[in-house]
Short mmCIF file of C-alpha atoms in Angstrom, two decimals:
data_model
loop_
_atom_site.label_atom_id
_atom_site.label_comp_id
_atom_site.label_asym_id
_atom_site.label_seq_id
_atom_site.Cartn_x
_atom_site.Cartn_y
_atom_site.Cartn_z
CA MET M 229 -193.42 18.77 -15.20
CA ARG M 230 -197.47 19.22 -14.88
CA LYS M 231 -198.87 22.33 -16.00
CA ALA M 232 -200.37 23.19 -12.73
CA GLU M 233 -197.26 22.84 -11.28
CA LEU M 234 -195.55 24.57 -14.09
CA ASP M 235 -198.16 27.54 -13.60
CA LEU M 236 -197.24 27.59 -9.63
CA HIS M 237 -193.33 27.22 -10.25
CA GLU M 238 -193.91 30.44 -12.77
CA THR M 239 -195.51 32.53 -10.32
CA ARG M 240 -193.10 31.41 -7.54
CA CYS M 241 -189.97 32.19 -9.89
CA LEU M 242 -191.42 35.90 -10.55
CA ILE M 243 -192.66 36.78 -7.14
CA CYS M 244 -189.14 35.88 -5.85
CA ARG M 245 -187.16 37.48 -8.32
CA ARG M 246 -189.43 40.08 -9.36
CA LEU M 247 -191.08 41.37 -6.41
CA LEU M 248 -189.12 40.39 -3.73
CA GLN M 249 -186.06 40.15 -4.70
CA VAL M 250 -185.09 36.88 -3.04
CA PRO M 251 -184.06 33.75 -4.59
CA CYS M 252 -185.87 31.68 -6.74
CA VAL M 253 -187.45 29.14 -5.28
CA SER M 254 -187.99 25.55 -6.86
CA SER M 255 -190.69 23.25 -7.17
CA THR M 256 -188.86 20.96 -4.50
CA GLY M 257 -188.60 23.98 -2.02
CA ASN M 258 -184.93 24.56 -2.45
CA PRO M 259 -183.34 28.00 -3.29
CA GLN M 260 -182.00 28.48 -6.01
CA ARG M 261 -178.80 29.90 -4.85
CA SER M 262 -177.19 32.74 -6.63
CA LYS M 263 -173.77 34.70 -6.44
CA SER M 264 -175.53 38.31 -6.39
CA ARG M 265 -175.83 40.66 -3.55
CA LEU M 266 -177.81 38.37 -1.60
CA GLY M 267 -174.98 35.94 -1.07
CA THR M 268 -176.22 32.52 0.27
CA GLN M 269 -177.89 34.22 3.30
CA ARG M 270 -181.44 35.19 2.93
CA SER M 271 -183.76 37.00 4.89
CA PRO M 272 -186.05 36.65 7.06
CA ARG M 273 -188.47 38.04 4.32
CA ALA M 274 -187.26 35.33 2.49
CA GLU M 275 -186.99 32.72 4.72
CA ASN M 276 -190.75 33.41 5.84
CA PHE M 277 -191.68 33.28 1.58
CA ALA M 278 -189.57 30.25 0.95
CA ALA M 279 -191.75 28.40 3.78
CA VAL M 280 -195.09 29.57 1.97
CA ALA M 281 -193.66 28.96 -1.40
CA SER M 282 -192.48 25.66 -1.23
CA ARG M 283 -195.90 23.96 0.31
CA GLY M 284 -197.08 21.69 -3.17
CA SER M 285 -200.63 22.35 -2.16
CA ALA M 286 -200.49 25.81 -2.00
CA SER M 287 -202.24 27.98 -4.85
CA ALA M 288 -200.53 30.54 -6.93
CA ALA M 289 -202.75 32.65 -5.72
CA GLY M 290 -202.23 31.88 -2.62
CA ILE M 291 -198.33 32.35 -2.65
CA VAL M 292 -199.28 35.85 -4.43
CA ASP M 293 -201.74 37.06 -2.01
CA ALA M 294 -198.51 35.88 0.53
CA ALA M 295 -195.59 37.88 -1.43
CA ARG M 296 -198.24 41.05 -0.98
CA GLN M 297 -198.79 40.84 2.68
CA MET M 298 -195.35 40.51 3.54
CA SER M 299 -194.37 43.77 0.45
CA GLY M 300 -196.95 45.99 1.95
CA GLY M 301 -198.97 45.39 -1.14
CA ALA M 302 -197.25 44.02 -4.38
CA TYR M 303 -193.86 45.75 -5.33
CA ASP M 304 -194.67 47.93 -2.18
CA ILE M 305 -191.97 47.17 0.09
CA GLN M 306 -191.79 50.35 1.71
CA PRO M 307 -194.71 51.12 4.19
CA GLU M 308 -195.57 54.48 3.60
CA ARG M 309 -196.31 53.35 -0.19
CA ARG M 310 -199.19 50.83 0.64
CA ILE M 311 -201.78 49.84 -1.88
CA ARG M 312 -203.96 53.19 -2.04
CA HIS M 313 -207.54 52.57 -3.54
CA LEU M 314 -209.45 55.62 -5.36
CA THR M 315 -211.97 55.92 -1.91
CA ASP M 316 -208.79 56.83 0.12
CA VAL M 317 -207.55 59.25 -2.93
CA LEU M 318 -210.85 61.27 -2.76
CA THR M 319 -211.52 61.20 0.88
CA LYS M 320 -212.61 65.57 0.64
CA GLY M 321 -215.34 63.92 -1.77
CA PRO M 322 -214.95 64.45 -5.93
CA GLN M 323 -211.76 66.43 -6.68
CA THR M 324 -211.12 68.10 -10.59
CA PHE M 325 -207.77 67.16 -11.87
CA ASP M 326 -205.38 68.59 -14.45
CA ALA M 327 -204.56 65.52 -15.64
CA VAL M 328 -205.59 61.60 -15.48
CA VAL M 329 -203.56 59.10 -17.08
CA ILE M 330 -204.94 55.54 -16.93
CA GLY M 331 -202.51 52.55 -16.60
CA ALA M 332 -199.37 52.52 -14.09
CA GLY M 333 -196.91 50.29 -16.89
CA VAL M 334 -193.77 52.20 -16.84
CA VAL M 335 -194.95 54.33 -20.01
CA GLY M 336 -197.90 55.37 -17.78
CA LEU M 337 -195.74 56.03 -14.73
CA ALA M 338 -193.00 57.99 -17.48
CA ILE M 339 -196.36 60.69 -18.75
CA CYS M 340 -197.80 60.77 -14.83
CA ARG M 341 -194.19 61.77 -14.21
CA ALA M 342 -193.75 64.26 -16.64
CA LEU M 343 -197.05 65.96 -16.26
CA ALA M 344 -196.40 66.17 -12.36
CA MET M 345 -193.27 67.91 -13.08
CA GLU M 346 -194.48 70.38 -14.88
CA GLY M 347 -196.92 71.63 -11.90
CA GLN M 348 -200.18 69.53 -12.78
CA LYS M 349 -202.24 68.07 -10.69
CA VAL M 350 -202.51 64.45 -12.05
CA ILE M 351 -204.11 61.11 -10.64
CA LEU M 352 -202.90 57.80 -12.47
CA LEU M 353 -205.84 55.42 -12.15
CA GLU M 354 -204.42 51.22 -12.38
CA GLN M 355 -207.01 48.14 -12.43
CA ALA M 356 -203.80 45.96 -11.07
CA ASN M 357 -203.22 46.63 -7.05
CA ALA M 358 -199.25 47.49 -8.36
CA ILE M 359 -197.42 49.16 -10.76
CA GLY M 360 -196.19 47.30 -14.23
CA THR M 361 -198.14 44.37 -13.72
CA GLU M 362 -197.89 42.67 -17.18
CA THR M 363 -196.05 43.72 -19.73
CA SER M 364 -193.81 46.33 -18.44
CA SER M 365 -192.50 43.64 -15.98
CA ARG M 366 -193.05 40.55 -18.18
CA ASN M 367 -190.31 41.71 -20.73
CA SER M 368 -186.59 41.00 -21.52
CA GLU M 369 -185.39 43.68 -19.47
CA VAL M 370 -183.45 44.71 -22.60
CA ILE M 371 -182.56 48.88 -23.41
CA HIS M 372 -182.52 49.10 -27.21
CA SER M 373 -180.19 50.48 -29.51
CA GLY M 374 -182.38 51.50 -32.39
CA ILE M 375 -181.01 48.97 -34.85
CA TYR M 376 -184.34 47.49 -36.39
CA TYR M 377 -186.81 49.84 -36.55
CA THR M 378 -187.30 52.04 -39.40
CA PRO M 379 -185.53 55.48 -40.34
CA GLY M 380 -187.85 58.41 -39.10
CA SER M 381 -190.60 56.37 -37.31
CA LEU M 382 -191.93 56.70 -34.43
CA LYS M 383 -190.13 53.80 -32.83
CA ALA M 384 -186.86 54.66 -34.32
CA LYS M 385 -187.07 57.96 -32.87
CA LEU M 386 -188.33 57.52 -29.65
CA CYS M 387 -185.84 54.36 -29.07
CA VAL M 388 -182.46 56.22 -29.78
CA ASP M 389 -183.61 59.78 -27.88
CA GLY M 390 -185.03 56.96 -25.10
CA ARG M 391 -181.84 55.60 -24.64
CA GLN M 392 -179.49 58.09 -23.82
CA LYS M 393 -182.35 60.01 -21.88
CA LEU M 394 -182.50 56.13 -20.14
CA TYR M 395 -178.92 55.48 -19.38
CA ALA M 396 -178.64 59.31 -17.93
CA TYR M 397 -181.23 58.88 -16.20
CA CYS M 398 -180.33 55.26 -13.81
CA ASP M 399 -176.98 56.99 -13.54
CA SER M 400 -178.61 60.35 -11.49
CA HIS M 401 -181.69 57.52 -10.13
CA ASN M 402 -179.59 54.76 -9.17
CA VAL M 403 -181.02 52.84 -11.24
CA PRO M 404 -179.26 49.12 -11.61
CA TYR M 405 -178.35 48.26 -15.43
CA ASN M 406 -175.85 46.77 -16.78
CA ARG M 407 -174.35 48.35 -20.76
CA LEU M 408 -173.08 45.13 -21.46
CA GLY M 409 -173.90 44.77 -25.41
CA LYS M 410 -175.11 42.42 -27.69
CA LEU M 411 -174.31 40.70 -31.16
CA LEU M 412 -177.12 40.31 -33.74
CA VAL M 413 -175.61 37.34 -35.39
CA ALA M 414 -176.02 35.88 -39.09
CA ALA M 415 -176.29 32.10 -38.80
CA HIS M 416 -175.93 31.28 -42.20
CA ASP M 417 -174.29 32.81 -45.19
CA ASP M 418 -178.19 33.82 -46.82
CA GLN M 419 -178.43 35.85 -43.66
CA VAL M 420 -175.67 38.09 -44.22
CA PRO M 421 -177.34 40.75 -47.14
CA LYS M 422 -179.43 41.40 -44.22
CA LEU M 423 -177.45 41.53 -41.73
CA LYS M 424 -175.90 44.02 -44.14
CA GLU M 425 -179.25 46.31 -44.40
CA PHE M 426 -179.45 46.93 -40.64
CA LEU M 427 -176.01 47.96 -40.19
CA ALA M 428 -177.52 50.53 -42.79
CA ASN M 429 -180.74 51.42 -40.69
CA GLY M 430 -178.70 51.81 -37.86
CA LYS M 431 -176.74 53.82 -39.03
CA LYS M 432 -179.43 56.12 -40.16
CA ASN M 433 -181.10 55.87 -37.26
CA GLY M 434 -177.60 57.99 -35.61
CA MET M 435 -176.41 54.77 -33.74
CA THR M 436 -172.82 55.16 -34.98
CA ASP M 437 -170.89 52.31 -32.11
CA LEU M 438 -171.99 49.62 -34.27
CA VAL M 439 -169.45 47.21 -35.12
CA TRP M 440 -169.12 44.84 -38.19
CA LEU M 441 -167.74 41.39 -37.32
CA ASP M 442 -166.28 38.65 -39.08
CA ALA M 443 -166.78 34.76 -38.26
CA ALA M 444 -163.41 34.92 -36.29
CA ASP M 445 -164.27 38.76 -34.82
CA ALA M 446 -167.26 37.56 -33.15
CA LYS M 447 -165.79 33.93 -32.10
CA GLU M 448 -163.21 36.01 -30.28
CA LEU M 449 -165.99 38.24 -28.03
CA GLU M 450 -167.76 35.02 -27.46
CA PRO M 451 -166.09 31.66 -28.11
CA ASP M 452 -169.13 29.25 -27.85
CA LEU M 453 -171.04 31.63 -30.46
CA HIS M 454 -171.23 29.95 -33.98
CA CYS M 455 -172.16 33.07 -36.87
CA VAL M 456 -170.79 33.45 -39.90
CA ALA M 457 -170.66 37.50 -39.32
CA ALA M 458 -172.76 39.83 -36.22
CA LEU M 459 -173.24 43.72 -35.52
CA LYS M 460 -171.85 44.86 -32.26
CA SER M 461 -174.08 46.85 -30.44
CA PRO M 462 -172.07 47.79 -27.22
CA SER M 463 -175.38 50.96 -26.43
CA THR M 464 -177.67 47.48 -26.19
CA GLY M 465 -177.93 47.06 -22.49
CA VAL M 466 -180.00 45.19 -19.48
CA ILE M 467 -182.49 47.05 -16.82
CA SER M 468 -184.26 46.32 -13.48
CA SER M 469 -187.98 47.44 -14.97
CA LEU M 470 -188.75 46.94 -11.40
CA LYS M 471 -186.34 49.74 -10.14
CA LEU M 472 -186.91 52.02 -13.11
CA MET M 473 -190.69 52.12 -12.18
CA GLU M 474 -190.30 53.07 -8.53
CA SER M 475 -187.80 55.49 -9.87
CA TYR M 476 -190.78 56.86 -11.74
CA ARG M 477 -193.23 56.61 -9.42
CA LYS M 478 -191.53 57.85 -6.77
CA ASP M 479 -190.34 61.20 -8.96
CA ALA M 480 -194.23 61.59 -9.78
CA GLU M 481 -195.51 61.40 -6.00
CA GLN M 482 -192.78 63.70 -5.16
CA HIS M 483 -194.10 66.33 -7.56
CA GLY M 484 -197.59 65.14 -6.18
CA ALA M 485 -199.04 63.15 -8.49
CA LEU M 486 -201.62 61.01 -7.11
CA LEU M 487 -201.88 56.91 -8.04
CA ALA M 488 -205.11 54.55 -6.96
CA PHE M 489 -205.13 50.89 -8.30
CA ASN M 490 -207.76 48.64 -8.02
CA CYS M 491 -209.24 51.38 -10.14
CA GLU M 492 -211.13 50.00 -13.45
CA VAL M 493 -212.38 53.00 -16.02
CA VAL M 494 -216.32 51.74 -16.97
CA GLY M 495 -217.01 54.82 -18.85
CA GLY M 496 -216.98 57.98 -19.23
CA ASN M 497 -217.27 61.24 -21.54
CA ILE M 498 -214.40 63.18 -22.85
CA SER M 499 -215.88 65.16 -25.41
CA GLY M 500 -216.13 68.72 -23.56
CA LYS M 501 -213.50 70.89 -21.74
CA MET M 502 -214.14 68.52 -18.84
CA LYS M 503 -213.31 64.78 -19.17
CA LYS M 504 -215.57 62.98 -16.76
CA LEU M 505 -214.80 59.43 -15.66
CA GLU M 506 -216.48 56.44 -14.00
CA VAL M 507 -214.60 54.69 -12.38
CA LYS M 508 -215.06 51.35 -10.44
CA ASP M 509 -213.38 49.71 -7.37
CA ARG M 510 -212.94 46.17 -8.11
CA ASP M 511 -212.93 45.30 -4.45
CA THR M 512 -216.07 47.17 -3.18
CA SER M 513 -217.20 47.56 -6.94
CA LYS M 514 -218.18 51.22 -5.68
CA VAL M 515 -218.33 53.50 -8.89
CA SER M 516 -216.36 57.08 -8.15
CA GLU M 517 -216.51 59.88 -11.11
CA VAL M 518 -213.02 62.03 -11.57
CA GLN M 519 -212.70 64.85 -13.86
CA ALA M 520 -210.39 65.86 -15.18
CA HIS M 521 -208.89 68.75 -17.86
CA MET M 522 -206.83 65.91 -19.91
CA VAL M 523 -206.97 62.40 -19.78
CA VAL M 524 -204.27 60.26 -21.08
CA ASN M 525 -204.72 56.70 -22.16
CA ALA M 526 -201.77 54.41 -21.46
CA ALA M 527 -203.47 51.24 -20.26
CA GLY M 528 -201.70 49.22 -23.12
CA LEU M 529 -203.07 45.27 -23.22
CA TYR M 530 -206.29 47.32 -22.92
CA ALA M 531 -206.06 50.45 -24.59
CA GLN M 532 -208.39 49.88 -27.42
CA GLN M 533 -211.06 48.03 -24.86
CA LEU M 534 -210.63 51.20 -22.89
CA ALA M 535 -211.12 53.79 -25.61
CA LYS M 536 -214.17 52.23 -26.25
CA LYS M 537 -216.24 52.85 -23.27
CA MET M 538 -215.19 56.86 -23.92
CA GLN M 539 -218.03 58.40 -25.23
CA GLY M 540 -217.36 61.66 -27.81
CA LEU M 541 -213.96 59.29 -29.13
CA PRO M 542 -214.67 58.63 -32.65
CA SER M 543 -214.74 54.67 -33.10
CA ASP M 544 -213.17 54.80 -36.53
CA THR M 545 -210.11 56.28 -34.83
CA ILE M 546 -209.66 53.22 -32.41
CA PRO M 547 -207.29 50.76 -34.52
CA GLU M 548 -207.80 46.76 -34.22
CA SER M 549 -206.33 45.03 -30.99
CA PHE M 550 -204.50 41.85 -31.39
CA LEU M 551 -202.25 39.83 -28.59
CA ALA M 552 -199.03 38.12 -29.19
CA ARG M 553 -197.87 35.85 -26.06
CA GLY M 554 -194.23 34.80 -25.53
CA HIS M 555 -193.20 32.26 -23.38
CA TYR M 556 -189.77 32.77 -22.03
CA CYS M 557 -187.39 29.69 -20.29
CA THR M 558 -184.02 29.82 -18.16
CA MET M 559 -181.25 27.92 -18.15
CA GLU M 560 -179.67 25.83 -15.44
CA GLY M 561 -176.29 27.03 -14.61
CA LYS M 562 -173.95 29.56 -16.03
CA PRO M 563 -174.24 30.53 -19.59
CA PRO M 564 -171.14 30.70 -21.34
CA PHE M 565 -171.50 34.27 -23.05
CA LYS M 566 -170.94 37.88 -21.53
CA ARG M 567 -173.71 40.14 -24.01
CA LEU M 568 -176.96 39.77 -25.38
CA ILE M 569 -176.89 36.93 -28.52
CA TYR M 570 -179.74 37.75 -31.19
CA PRO M 571 -180.25 35.60 -33.82
CA MET M 572 -181.67 37.54 -37.35
CA PRO M 573 -185.33 38.72 -36.73
CA GLU M 574 -188.66 36.78 -38.21
CA SER M 575 -191.82 38.32 -39.63
CA TRP M 576 -193.24 37.93 -36.17
CA GLY M 577 -190.70 39.25 -33.49
CA LEU M 578 -186.83 39.85 -32.90
CA GLY M 579 -186.69 35.70 -32.65
CA VAL M 580 -185.86 33.49 -29.75
CA HIS M 581 -182.53 35.43 -28.06
CA LEU M 582 -180.52 35.12 -24.80
CA THR M 583 -180.34 37.58 -22.12
CA LEU M 584 -178.74 37.87 -19.51
CA ASP M 585 -180.63 39.40 -16.62
CA LEU M 586 -178.22 41.65 -13.66
CA GLU M 587 -177.23 38.67 -12.01
CA GLY M 588 -175.63 36.71 -14.97
CA ARG M 589 -178.56 34.58 -15.40
CA ALA M 590 -179.80 33.63 -18.92
CA ARG M 591 -182.99 33.31 -19.96
CA PHE M 592 -183.94 33.08 -23.50
CA GLY M 593 -186.88 34.16 -25.61
CA PRO M 594 -189.61 34.89 -26.59
CA ASP M 595 -191.73 33.33 -29.18
CA VAL M 596 -194.93 34.13 -30.26
CA GLU M 597 -198.93 32.46 -29.35
CA TRP M 598 -201.65 34.87 -31.38
CA ILE M 599 -203.94 34.61 -28.35
CA ASP M 600 -207.28 36.14 -28.11
CA LYS M 601 -207.46 37.16 -24.60
CA VAL M 602 -204.97 38.03 -21.96
CA GLU M 603 -203.98 35.12 -20.19
CA TYR M 604 -200.48 34.23 -18.82
CA ASN M 605 -200.26 30.47 -19.80
CA THR M 606 -197.44 28.34 -20.02
CA ASN M 607 -196.86 25.17 -22.06
CA PRO M 608 -194.80 23.13 -19.75
CA GLU M 609 -193.33 21.44 -23.52
CA LEU M 610 -192.10 24.68 -25.05
CA CYS M 611 -188.37 24.68 -24.30
CA ASP M 612 -188.56 21.68 -26.64
CA LYS M 613 -189.05 24.07 -29.85
CA PHE M 614 -186.20 26.01 -28.31
CA TYR M 615 -183.88 23.86 -28.65
CA PRO M 616 -182.89 24.05 -32.22
CA VAL M 617 -183.49 27.53 -32.48
CA ILE M 618 -180.97 28.36 -30.04
CA ARG M 619 -178.48 25.65 -31.18
CA GLN M 620 -178.56 27.79 -34.67
CA TYR M 621 -176.44 30.16 -33.15
CA TRP M 622 -175.25 28.16 -29.80
CA PRO M 623 -174.62 24.48 -31.21
CA GLY M 624 -173.27 23.20 -27.22
CA LEU M 625 -176.46 24.31 -25.57
CA PRO M 626 -176.95 21.16 -23.43
CA ASP M 627 -179.28 18.78 -23.09
CA GLY M 628 -182.29 19.16 -20.71
CA SER M 629 -180.79 22.52 -19.43
CA LEU M 630 -184.07 24.74 -20.02
CA ARG M 631 -186.53 25.43 -17.93
CA PRO M 632 -189.99 26.96 -18.86
CA SER M 633 -190.03 30.37 -16.99
CA TYR M 634 -192.88 33.09 -17.73
CA SER M 635 -194.61 34.71 -20.50
CA GLY M 636 -195.60 38.23 -21.07
CA ILE M 637 -198.09 39.73 -23.71
CA ARG M 638 -197.20 42.57 -26.96
CA PRO M 639 -199.88 44.56 -27.71
CA LYS M 640 -200.23 44.84 -31.14
CA VAL M 641 -202.20 46.99 -34.18
CA VAL M 642 -201.94 44.30 -36.52
CA GLY M 643 -202.28 41.05 -37.16
CA PRO M 644 -200.20 37.57 -37.91
CA GLY M 645 -198.83 37.41 -41.20
CA LYS M 646 -198.57 41.33 -41.54
CA PRO M 647 -195.09 43.01 -41.21
CA GLY M 648 -194.33 45.45 -38.12
CA LYS M 649 -196.29 48.36 -37.07
CA ASP M 650 -195.39 51.81 -35.38
CA PHE M 651 -196.52 52.73 -32.17
CA VAL M 652 -199.65 54.61 -32.75
CA ILE M 653 -199.83 58.13 -30.55
CA GLN M 654 -202.90 59.92 -31.16
CA GLY M 655 -203.44 64.03 -30.29
CA THR M 656 -205.75 66.52 -31.43
CA GLN M 657 -205.83 65.96 -35.05
CA ASP M 658 -206.35 62.48 -34.69
CA HIS M 659 -210.01 62.36 -33.38
CA GLY M 660 -210.71 66.11 -32.94
CA LEU M 661 -211.00 65.67 -29.13
CA GLU M 662 -208.79 68.72 -26.94
CA GLY M 663 -206.76 67.47 -24.33
CA VAL M 664 -206.66 63.46 -24.81
CA VAL M 665 -204.23 61.51 -26.18
CA ASN M 666 -204.49 57.57 -26.64
CA LEU M 667 -201.33 55.20 -27.12
CA TYR M 668 -201.78 51.86 -28.88
CA GLY M 669 -199.48 49.14 -29.51
CA ILE M 670 -196.65 50.03 -27.38
CA GLU M 671 -194.88 46.96 -27.50
CA SER M 672 -191.17 47.03 -27.64
CA PRO M 673 -188.76 49.18 -27.67
CA GLY M 674 -191.56 51.01 -24.89
CA LEU M 675 -189.52 50.43 -22.05
CA THR M 676 -186.44 51.96 -23.43
CA SER M 677 -188.17 55.08 -24.93
CA SER M 678 -190.66 55.35 -22.01
CA LEU M 679 -188.81 59.12 -20.87
CA SER M 680 -189.06 60.18 -24.38
CA ILE M 681 -192.55 59.25 -25.07
CA GLY M 682 -193.25 60.71 -21.39
CA GLU M 683 -192.23 63.90 -22.59
CA LEU M 684 -193.63 63.86 -25.72
CA VAL M 685 -197.28 63.46 -24.62
CA MET M 686 -196.47 66.15 -21.69
CA GLU M 687 -195.51 68.63 -24.07
CA MET M 688 -198.69 67.86 -26.42
CA MET M 689 -201.00 68.00 -23.44
CA LEU M 690 -199.70 71.36 -22.55
CA HIS M 691 -197.60 73.11 -25.30
CA GLY M 692 -200.21 71.76 -27.95
CA LYS M 693 -197.50 69.72 -30.31
CA LYS M 694 -198.87 67.91 -32.68
CA ALA M 695 -198.77 63.88 -32.51
CA PRO M 696 -196.08 62.91 -34.76
CA SER M 697 -197.37 60.51 -37.56
CA SER M 698 -196.69 56.68 -37.70
CA VAL M 699 -195.04 55.56 -40.59
CA SER M 700 -196.40 52.57 -41.73
CA GLY M 701 -194.12 49.09 -40.52
CA GLY M 702 -192.44 50.43 -38.39
CA GLU M 703 -189.80 47.93 -37.96
CA GLN M 704 -187.28 46.61 -40.83
CA ARG M 705 -187.55 42.43 -40.81
CA ASP M 706 -187.52 39.66 -43.03
#
């Protein structure tokens, strides 16, 4: 498949499966049927989208626009929740808010929700035209258990606490998930000592359900798996990140929060008690002033870039920014596994693992590619390097069964060749400014930790809780 065709197919897949929730349309225009609740019949909305998506001459941007038209604004399907611009929100002129949250990914939405539920007047600003368009929707959608993270680190504490909160939230708010469990496998004898370290590490983090499996035990659970030993983590699951973010948004709006899209914060002064932000409407280029007593920078990939625009913030408190792009492949046909399968972690990440979505479809990834700017390109040949890695734990992976799918980008605060670092969540004691919280390097397990991060930031803002210190080397890896 040529690169242009691949980029187009990637866009179709993301829109079909994540935005419109309809069967994927392949590059030939044929729907990839699945035994989902959609059955084999497609809705009129799906048929209309398929007609647009199957046109070989349609550009990726054109398909996105078509999907947004039909969905009422990107992810927003309900008419009453169409895109709002800042000028729509500030209909009565400039307003003063209790808090401004910048960035409508899963973490920004969770923070907005937590503040709004405490009675704060909150506005959430997002430069894209929908919630969660980047890291929050371009990932493995896994609810992590907490095996990997250094005991005492923010990642460990927030992941374990957040996982428990997240499952309870999904049950009470009807957010789809599947607690199907995972196996972390040692494919060779020389990996067994490290696997034992992860068992001890998980127990230190409060995980009481980890089970050590020898090769025979693991093979009894997953007959197609190759390993010499494995850790079974029953509390690992998968979730619909889209439905989760929509639920957070609904909670926030029901408690009075306002969301404004296509809003880019281009400057501001956050040194005084009243913070003043300059916000540009990306459609009209009109710049408006937004005032608030508190500002939260939850801009994800752009957090450092945003921080540098803020007058009053000491520049030496802003960590370096690095971008790690990861690619995913999907598999044609039904996979033989019932659980997630993870190889031993590498120095750059958790390895090319096998995850299952809520409909049982398999995807593999991510790898890592260090990049200089945010681009979601996908290499047509990337699957070639996936085969030998996957076959270390699944020797029976059929030739030609993998297909490039999509990519995501992880915000990092350390670059290539350096050990992973903890979340960076800065408050007054870090930068000397009251009412300002900056979040940097919120990669995995950010989704799992989102409710706990939201609660933490709320307590920092409203109850004077000090920002917890990050731990050097927040992840235990090879």
